[in-house]
mmCIF file of N, CA and C in Angstrom:
data_model
loop_
_atom_site.group_PDB
_atom_site.id
_atom_site.type_symbol
_atom_site.label_atom_id
_atom_site.label_comp_id
_atom_site.label_asym_id
_atom_site.label_seq_id
_atom_site.Cartn_x
_atom_site.Cartn_y
_atom_site.Cartn_z
ATOM 1 N N MET A 16 96.164 -89.331 17.716
ATOM 2 C CA MET A 16 96.366 -88.054 17.077
ATOM 3 C C MET A 16 95.111 -87.635 16.311
ATOM 4 N N LEU A 17 94.466 -88.588 15.645
ATOM 5 C CA LEU A 17 93.253 -88.289 14.897
ATOM 6 C C LEU A 17 92.148 -87.807 15.828
ATOM 7 N N PHE A 18 92.030 -88.400 16.996
ATOM 8 C CA PHE A 18 91.011 -87.987 17.965
ATOM 9 C C PHE A 18 91.212 -86.534 18.388
ATOM 10 N N LEU A 19 92.438 -86.154 18.667
ATOM 11 C CA LEU A 19 92.751 -84.789 19.083
ATOM 12 C C LEU A 19 92.382 -83.789 17.983
ATOM 13 N N ALA A 20 92.709 -84.087 16.758
ATOM 14 C CA ALA A 20 92.390 -83.188 15.640
ATOM 15 C C ALA A 20 90.880 -83.070 15.461
ATOM 16 N N THR A 21 90.162 -84.166 15.599
ATOM 17 C CA THR A 21 88.709 -84.152 15.456
ATOM 18 C C THR A 21 88.067 -83.354 16.582
ATOM 19 N N SER A 22 88.538 -83.529 17.799
ATOM 20 C CA SER A 22 87.931 -82.816 18.920
ATOM 21 C C SER A 22 88.203 -81.317 18.835
ATOM 22 N N LEU A 23 89.311 -80.929 18.252
ATOM 23 C CA LEU A 23 89.586 -79.506 18.073
ATOM 24 C C LEU A 23 88.725 -78.917 16.964
ATOM 25 N N TYR A 24 88.439 -79.682 15.942
ATOM 26 C CA TYR A 24 87.676 -79.204 14.795
ATOM 27 C C TYR A 24 86.193 -79.062 15.111
ATOM 28 N N LEU A 25 85.618 -80.005 15.826
ATOM 29 C CA LEU A 25 84.177 -80.005 16.071
ATOM 30 C C LEU A 25 83.674 -78.768 16.813
ATOM 31 N N PRO A 26 84.297 -78.340 17.909
ATOM 32 C CA PRO A 26 83.770 -77.152 18.579
ATOM 33 C C PRO A 26 83.780 -75.905 17.691
ATOM 34 N N VAL A 27 84.807 -75.724 16.898
ATOM 35 C CA VAL A 27 84.870 -74.573 16.001
ATOM 36 C C VAL A 27 83.737 -74.662 14.982
ATOM 37 N N ASN A 28 83.527 -75.858 14.442
ATOM 38 C CA ASN A 28 82.469 -76.072 13.471
ATOM 39 C C ASN A 28 81.096 -75.812 14.100
ATOM 40 N N LEU A 29 80.896 -76.267 15.314
ATOM 41 C CA LEU A 29 79.628 -76.036 16.004
ATOM 42 C C LEU A 29 79.406 -74.553 16.270
ATOM 43 N N GLN A 30 80.466 -73.846 16.643
ATOM 44 C CA GLN A 30 80.343 -72.406 16.873
ATOM 45 C C GLN A 30 79.955 -71.691 15.591
ATOM 46 N N ALA A 31 80.541 -72.060 14.475
ATOM 47 C CA ALA A 31 80.215 -71.442 13.192
ATOM 48 C C ALA A 31 78.759 -71.706 12.827
ATOM 49 N N LYS A 32 78.288 -72.927 13.067
ATOM 50 C CA LYS A 32 76.888 -73.262 12.781
ATOM 51 C C LYS A 32 75.944 -72.446 13.665
ATOM 52 N N ARG A 33 76.295 -72.286 14.924
ATOM 53 C CA ARG A 33 75.449 -71.504 15.835
ATOM 54 C C ARG A 33 75.390 -70.037 15.419
ATOM 55 N N ARG A 34 76.535 -69.482 15.007
ATOM 56 C CA ARG A 34 76.559 -68.089 14.541
ATOM 57 C C ARG A 34 75.693 -67.929 13.299
ATOM 58 N N ALA A 35 75.780 -68.863 12.381
ATOM 59 C CA ALA A 35 74.982 -68.805 11.151
ATOM 60 C C ALA A 35 73.496 -68.913 11.474
ATOM 61 N N LYS A 36 73.151 -69.775 12.415
ATOM 62 C CA LYS A 36 71.751 -69.942 12.804
ATOM 63 C C LYS A 36 71.210 -68.670 13.444
ATOM 64 N N ARG A 37 72.010 -68.005 14.288
ATOM 65 C CA ARG A 37 71.588 -66.754 14.922
ATOM 66 C C ARG A 37 71.360 -65.676 13.870
ATOM 67 N N LYS A 38 72.224 -65.623 12.856
ATOM 68 C CA LYS A 38 72.050 -64.631 11.800
ATOM 69 C C LYS A 38 70.753 -64.861 11.054
ATOM 70 N N LEU A 39 70.429 -66.137 10.783
ATOM 71 C CA LEU A 39 69.189 -66.440 10.085
ATOM 72 C C LEU A 39 67.966 -66.116 10.938
ATOM 73 N N ALA A 40 68.080 -66.295 12.242
ATOM 74 C CA ALA A 40 66.956 -66.091 13.142
ATOM 75 C C ALA A 40 66.820 -64.641 13.595
ATOM 76 N N ALA A 41 67.772 -63.786 13.245
ATOM 77 C CA ALA A 41 67.762 -62.406 13.723
ATOM 78 C C ALA A 41 66.705 -61.592 12.977
ATOM 79 N N VAL A 42 65.565 -61.394 13.616
ATOM 80 C CA VAL A 42 64.495 -60.573 13.076
ATOM 81 C C VAL A 42 64.112 -59.579 14.160
ATOM 82 N N GLN A 43 64.036 -58.319 13.783
ATOM 83 C CA GLN A 43 63.614 -57.282 14.724
ATOM 84 C C GLN A 43 62.089 -57.296 14.779
ATOM 85 N N LYS A 44 61.537 -57.431 15.969
ATOM 86 C CA LYS A 44 60.080 -57.488 16.113
ATOM 87 C C LYS A 44 59.613 -56.374 17.032
ATOM 88 N N SER A 45 58.579 -55.671 16.591
ATOM 89 C CA SER A 45 57.981 -54.600 17.387
ATOM 90 C C SER A 45 56.480 -54.599 17.166
ATOM 91 N N THR A 46 55.772 -54.023 18.118
ATOM 92 C CA THR A 46 54.325 -53.871 17.996
ATOM 93 C C THR A 46 53.959 -52.419 18.234
ATOM 94 N N VAL A 47 53.097 -51.895 17.373
ATOM 95 C CA VAL A 47 52.613 -50.524 17.482
ATOM 96 C C VAL A 47 51.087 -50.575 17.536
ATOM 97 N N ALA A 48 50.514 -49.953 18.553
ATOM 98 C CA ALA A 48 49.056 -49.881 18.689
ATOM 99 C C ALA A 48 48.584 -48.498 18.258
ATOM 100 N N LEU A 49 47.498 -48.464 17.524
ATOM 101 C CA LEU A 49 46.858 -47.202 17.185
ATOM 102 C C LEU A 49 45.704 -47.014 18.161
ATOM 103 N N THR A 50 45.845 -46.040 19.053
ATOM 104 C CA THR A 50 44.849 -45.769 20.090
ATOM 105 C C THR A 50 44.279 -44.365 19.905
ATOM 106 N N GLU A 51 43.460 -43.957 20.835
ATOM 107 C CA GLU A 51 42.908 -42.592 20.780
ATOM 108 C C GLU A 51 44.008 -41.534 20.927
ATOM 109 N N LYS A 52 45.180 -41.937 21.401
ATOM 110 C CA LYS A 52 46.318 -41.016 21.539
ATOM 111 C C LYS A 52 47.211 -40.999 20.296
ATOM 112 N N GLY A 53 46.948 -41.855 19.324
ATOM 113 C CA GLY A 53 47.796 -41.981 18.138
ATOM 114 C C GLY A 53 48.579 -43.279 18.195
ATOM 115 N N TYR A 54 49.713 -43.306 17.513
ATOM 116 C CA TYR A 54 50.542 -44.510 17.502
ATOM 117 C C TYR A 54 51.303 -44.620 18.819
ATOM 118 N N GLU A 55 51.247 -45.807 19.427
ATOM 119 C CA GLU A 55 51.959 -46.057 20.681
ATOM 120 C C GLU A 55 52.769 -47.340 20.556
ATOM 121 N N PRO A 56 54.072 -47.283 20.580
ATOM 122 C CA PRO A 56 54.916 -46.099 20.626
ATOM 123 C C PRO A 56 54.892 -45.392 19.266
ATOM 124 N N ASN A 57 55.254 -44.121 19.280
ATOM 125 C CA ASN A 57 55.217 -43.374 18.021
ATOM 126 C C ASN A 57 56.566 -43.366 17.307
ATOM 127 N N SER A 58 57.571 -44.034 17.879
ATOM 128 C CA SER A 58 58.835 -44.204 17.161
ATOM 129 C C SER A 58 59.442 -45.554 17.525
ATOM 130 N N LEU A 59 60.107 -46.124 16.538
ATOM 131 C CA LEU A 59 60.773 -47.417 16.716
ATOM 132 C C LEU A 59 62.218 -47.286 16.259
ATOM 133 N N LYS A 60 63.113 -47.932 16.965
ATOM 134 C CA LYS A 60 64.521 -47.970 16.557
ATOM 135 C C LYS A 60 64.791 -49.326 15.924
ATOM 136 N N LEU A 61 65.324 -49.290 14.702
ATOM 137 C CA LEU A 61 65.629 -50.505 13.964
ATOM 138 C C LEU A 61 67.077 -50.481 13.517
ATOM 139 N N ARG A 62 67.619 -51.657 13.281
ATOM 140 C CA ARG A 62 68.996 -51.771 12.791
ATOM 141 C C ARG A 62 68.979 -52.004 11.290
ATOM 142 N N ARG A 63 69.789 -51.260 10.598
ATOM 143 C CA ARG A 63 69.908 -51.370 9.147
ATOM 144 C C ARG A 63 70.417 -52.760 8.780
ATOM 145 N N GLY A 64 69.817 -53.343 7.743
ATOM 146 C CA GLY A 64 70.267 -54.629 7.229
ATOM 147 C C GLY A 64 69.657 -55.850 7.885
ATOM 148 N N LEU A 65 68.958 -55.679 9.002
ATOM 149 C CA LEU A 65 68.308 -56.814 9.663
ATOM 150 C C LEU A 65 66.817 -56.801 9.350
ATOM 151 N N PRO A 66 66.242 -57.939 8.982
ATOM 152 C CA PRO A 66 64.810 -57.981 8.691
ATOM 153 C C PRO A 66 63.987 -57.493 9.888
ATOM 154 N N ALA A 67 62.898 -56.812 9.590
ATOM 155 C CA ALA A 67 62.022 -56.286 10.641
ATOM 156 C C ALA A 67 60.604 -56.793 10.425
ATOM 157 N N GLN A 68 59.927 -57.069 11.534
ATOM 158 C CA GLN A 68 58.504 -57.397 11.541
ATOM 159 C C GLN A 68 57.844 -56.434 12.503
ATOM 160 N N VAL A 69 57.047 -55.534 11.976
ATOM 161 C CA VAL A 69 56.338 -54.579 12.818
ATOM 162 C C VAL A 69 54.857 -54.934 12.752
ATOM 163 N N THR A 70 54.281 -55.210 13.907
ATOM 164 C CA THR A 70 52.867 -55.550 13.989
ATOM 165 C C THR A 70 52.096 -54.307 14.399
ATOM 166 N N PHE A 71 51.136 -53.925 13.572
ATOM 167 C CA PHE A 71 50.271 -52.781 13.856
ATOM 168 C C PHE A 71 48.897 -53.300 14.252
ATOM 169 N N ILE A 72 48.336 -52.705 15.324
ATOM 170 C CA ILE A 72 47.006 -53.087 15.780
ATOM 171 C C ILE A 72 46.194 -51.808 15.996
ATOM 172 N N ARG A 73 45.102 -51.663 15.238
ATOM 173 C CA ARG A 73 44.213 -50.505 15.419
ATOM 174 C C ARG A 73 43.194 -50.866 16.493
ATOM 175 N N LYS A 74 43.177 -50.069 17.573
ATOM 176 C CA LYS A 74 42.313 -50.358 18.713
ATOM 177 C C LYS A 74 41.144 -49.392 18.847
ATOM 178 N N VAL A 75 41.022 -48.442 17.933
ATOM 179 C CA VAL A 75 39.917 -47.478 17.982
ATOM 180 C C VAL A 75 39.171 -47.492 16.655
ATOM 181 N N ALA A 76 37.845 -47.405 16.763
ATOM 182 C CA ALA A 76 37.018 -47.436 15.556
ATOM 183 C C ALA A 76 36.937 -46.068 14.890
ATOM 184 N N THR A 77 36.867 -45.018 15.691
ATOM 185 C CA THR A 77 36.686 -43.672 15.142
ATOM 186 C C THR A 77 38.043 -43.019 14.914
ATOM 187 N N THR A 78 38.612 -43.282 13.757
ATOM 188 C CA THR A 78 39.922 -42.738 13.414
ATOM 189 C C THR A 78 40.098 -42.781 11.909
ATOM 190 N N CYS A 79 40.997 -41.954 11.432
ATOM 191 C CA CYS A 79 41.343 -42.037 10.002
ATOM 192 C C CYS A 79 42.417 -43.086 9.775
ATOM 193 N N GLY A 80 42.850 -43.756 10.829
ATOM 194 C CA GLY A 80 43.951 -44.718 10.753
ATOM 195 C C GLY A 80 43.547 -46.093 10.279
ATOM 196 N N THR A 81 42.761 -46.168 9.234
ATOM 197 C CA THR A 81 42.354 -47.475 8.714
ATOM 198 C C THR A 81 43.392 -48.075 7.764
ATOM 199 N N GLN A 82 44.492 -47.343 7.552
ATOM 200 C CA GLN A 82 45.608 -47.839 6.747
ATOM 201 C C GLN A 82 46.912 -47.467 7.434
ATOM 202 N N ILE A 83 47.945 -48.243 7.134
ATOM 203 C CA ILE A 83 49.299 -47.885 7.556
ATOM 204 C C ILE A 83 50.116 -47.698 6.283
ATOM 205 N N VAL A 84 50.845 -46.585 6.232
ATOM 206 C CA VAL A 84 51.644 -46.267 5.053
ATOM 207 C C VAL A 84 53.079 -45.994 5.496
ATOM 208 N N ILE A 85 54.016 -46.710 4.894
ATOM 209 C CA ILE A 85 55.443 -46.429 5.069
ATOM 210 C C ILE A 85 55.951 -46.137 3.660
ATOM 211 N N ALA A 86 55.844 -44.880 3.266
ATOM 212 C CA ALA A 86 56.083 -44.475 1.878
ATOM 213 C C ALA A 86 57.492 -44.804 1.402
ATOM 214 N N ASP A 87 58.496 -44.613 2.237
ATOM 215 C CA ASP A 87 59.879 -44.862 1.823
ATOM 216 C C ASP A 87 60.152 -46.321 1.491
ATOM 217 N N TYR A 88 59.282 -47.209 1.941
ATOM 218 C CA TYR A 88 59.428 -48.631 1.649
ATOM 219 C C TYR A 88 58.294 -49.156 0.773
ATOM 220 N N ASP A 89 57.523 -48.249 0.195
ATOM 221 C CA ASP A 89 56.401 -48.610 -0.681
ATOM 222 C C ASP A 89 55.438 -49.590 -0.011
ATOM 223 N N ILE A 90 55.135 -49.325 1.256
ATOM 224 C CA ILE A 90 54.228 -50.189 2.012
ATOM 225 C C ILE A 90 52.935 -49.429 2.278
ATOM 226 N N LYS A 91 51.817 -50.057 1.950
ATOM 227 C CA LYS A 91 50.487 -49.504 2.240
ATOM 228 C C LYS A 91 49.572 -50.690 2.523
ATOM 229 N N ARG A 92 49.082 -50.758 3.773
ATOM 230 C CA ARG A 92 48.263 -51.906 4.185
ATOM 231 C C ARG A 92 47.025 -51.429 4.922
ATOM 232 N N ALA A 93 45.941 -52.154 4.771
ATOM 233 C CA ALA A 93 44.717 -51.884 5.521
ATOM 234 C C ALA A 93 44.922 -52.293 6.977
ATOM 235 N N LEU A 94 44.320 -51.516 7.900
ATOM 236 C CA LEU A 94 44.370 -51.836 9.331
ATOM 237 C C LEU A 94 42.948 -52.071 9.841
ATOM 238 N N PRO A 95 42.483 -53.311 9.776
ATOM 239 C CA PRO A 95 41.159 -53.607 10.319
ATOM 240 C C PRO A 95 41.153 -53.443 11.838
ATOM 241 N N LEU A 96 40.023 -53.128 12.389
ATOM 242 C CA LEU A 96 39.879 -52.917 13.826
ATOM 243 C C LEU A 96 40.211 -54.196 14.595
ATOM 244 N N ASN A 97 41.095 -54.060 15.580
ATOM 245 C CA ASN A 97 41.475 -55.134 16.502
ATOM 246 C C ASN A 97 42.070 -56.379 15.830
ATOM 247 N N GLU A 98 42.635 -56.226 14.648
ATOM 248 C CA GLU A 98 43.295 -57.341 13.979
ATOM 249 C C GLU A 98 44.763 -56.982 13.742
ATOM 250 N N PRO A 99 45.683 -57.799 14.235
ATOM 251 C CA PRO A 99 47.099 -57.503 14.009
ATOM 252 C C PRO A 99 47.458 -57.596 12.526
ATOM 253 N N VAL A 100 48.220 -56.626 12.073
ATOM 254 C CA VAL A 100 48.720 -56.612 10.699
ATOM 255 C C VAL A 100 50.244 -56.572 10.784
ATOM 256 N N VAL A 101 50.886 -57.619 10.279
ATOM 257 C CA VAL A 101 52.343 -57.717 10.340
ATOM 258 C C VAL A 101 52.923 -57.164 9.037
ATOM 259 N N VAL A 102 53.799 -56.183 9.192
ATOM 260 C CA VAL A 102 54.494 -55.587 8.051
ATOM 261 C C VAL A 102 55.943 -56.039 8.124
ATOM 262 N N GLU A 103 56.420 -56.697 7.066
ATOM 263 C CA GLU A 103 57.782 -57.217 7.035
ATOM 264 C C GLU A 103 58.584 -56.481 5.973
ATOM 265 N N PHE A 104 59.774 -56.058 6.350
ATOM 266 C CA PHE A 104 60.681 -55.393 5.427
ATOM 267 C C PHE A 104 62.080 -55.408 6.032
ATOM 268 N N THR A 105 63.063 -55.088 5.224
ATOM 269 C CA THR A 105 64.439 -54.980 5.698
ATOM 270 C C THR A 105 64.909 -53.553 5.481
ATOM 271 N N PRO A 106 65.184 -52.813 6.565
ATOM 272 C CA PRO A 106 65.693 -51.448 6.413
ATOM 273 C C PRO A 106 67.052 -51.473 5.709
ATOM 274 N N LYS A 107 67.134 -50.812 4.571
ATOM 275 C CA LYS A 107 68.360 -50.854 3.762
ATOM 276 C C LYS A 107 69.271 -49.656 3.999
ATOM 277 N N LYS A 108 68.714 -48.541 4.484
ATOM 278 C CA LYS A 108 69.550 -47.354 4.697
ATOM 279 C C LYS A 108 69.220 -46.712 6.036
ATOM 280 N N SER A 109 70.216 -46.028 6.581
ATOM 281 C CA SER A 109 70.046 -45.350 7.866
ATOM 282 C C SER A 109 69.269 -44.059 7.677
ATOM 283 N N GLY A 110 68.603 -43.630 8.747
ATOM 284 C CA GLY A 110 67.857 -42.374 8.709
ATOM 285 C C GLY A 110 66.560 -42.496 9.478
ATOM 286 N N THR A 111 65.737 -41.466 9.377
ATOM 287 C CA THR A 111 64.430 -41.453 10.020
ATOM 288 C C THR A 111 63.369 -41.483 8.939
ATOM 289 N N PHE A 112 62.449 -42.430 9.049
ATOM 290 C CA PHE A 112 61.416 -42.639 8.045
ATOM 291 C C PHE A 112 60.056 -42.607 8.731
ATOM 292 N N SER A 113 59.088 -41.986 8.089
ATOM 293 C CA SER A 113 57.756 -41.838 8.673
ATOM 294 C C SER A 113 56.865 -43.029 8.362
ATOM 295 N N PHE A 114 55.980 -43.340 9.306
ATOM 296 C CA PHE A 114 54.823 -44.170 9.005
ATOM 297 C C PHE A 114 53.609 -43.335 9.369
ATOM 298 N N THR A 115 52.580 -43.424 8.548
ATOM 299 C CA THR A 115 51.411 -42.560 8.706
ATOM 300 C C THR A 115 50.139 -43.353 8.464
ATOM 301 N N CYS A 116 49.023 -42.699 8.761
ATOM 302 C CA CYS A 116 47.737 -43.243 8.348
ATOM 303 C C CYS A 116 47.577 -42.928 6.856
ATOM 304 N N GLY A 117 46.528 -43.412 6.250
ATOM 305 C CA GLY A 117 46.312 -43.191 4.828
ATOM 306 C C GLY A 117 46.150 -41.731 4.448
ATOM 307 N N MET A 118 45.709 -40.905 5.385
ATOM 308 C CA MET A 118 45.510 -39.482 5.117
ATOM 309 C C MET A 118 46.723 -38.645 5.512
ATOM 310 N N GLY A 119 47.692 -39.254 6.181
ATOM 311 C CA GLY A 119 48.895 -38.537 6.592
ATOM 312 C C GLY A 119 48.717 -37.689 7.852
ATOM 313 N N MET A 120 47.608 -37.859 8.549
ATOM 314 C CA MET A 120 47.331 -37.055 9.743
ATOM 315 C C MET A 120 47.988 -37.639 10.994
ATOM 316 N N LEU A 121 47.982 -38.949 11.121
ATOM 317 C CA LEU A 121 48.613 -39.635 12.247
ATOM 318 C C LEU A 121 50.025 -40.024 11.810
ATOM 319 N N ARG A 122 51.029 -39.743 12.669
ATOM 320 C CA ARG A 122 52.416 -39.969 12.253
ATOM 321 C C ARG A 122 53.215 -40.685 13.342
ATOM 322 N N GLY A 123 54.147 -41.463 12.848
ATOM 323 C CA GLY A 123 55.146 -42.095 13.694
ATOM 324 C C GLY A 123 56.443 -42.142 12.914
ATOM 325 N N SER A 124 57.507 -42.642 13.540
ATOM 326 C CA SER A 124 58.783 -42.686 12.831
ATOM 327 C C SER A 124 59.551 -43.969 13.102
ATOM 328 N N LEU A 125 60.295 -44.369 12.088
ATOM 329 C CA LEU A 125 61.233 -45.479 12.175
ATOM 330 C C LEU A 125 62.617 -44.875 12.152
ATOM 331 N N ILE A 126 63.390 -45.126 13.186
ATOM 332 C CA ILE A 126 64.751 -44.608 13.267
ATOM 333 C C ILE A 126 65.681 -45.780 12.984
ATOM 334 N N VAL A 127 66.351 -45.722 11.837
ATOM 335 C CA VAL A 127 67.195 -46.835 11.386
ATOM 336 C C VAL A 127 68.658 -46.439 11.550
ATOM 337 N N ARG A 128 69.425 -47.275 12.242
ATOM 338 C CA ARG A 128 70.861 -47.023 12.470
ATOM 339 C C ARG A 128 71.675 -48.188 12.006
#
């Protein structure tokens, strides 16, 4: 009888551990390149409440895009040429939020649902 109870308990426990591990590992990852055409892609879809890692890579030297600004999240980072810059944050509310260059001329959007 003890064996039967133990075998019934273990799979449920393992499933709970796997679900918890997936929740901890759930990070939204995207990459945005700054090219002569602007941000590519120029919009990203993110899920509210899940941590996000957005990697920005500036691939052109002649641009005002030497910074990335996500004002709604108080993020402002330098974008060195050809060096990936990882921006980490957790979208807390739904909506559309802009990311821009430091001068506000180049624009993209984060669509959070």
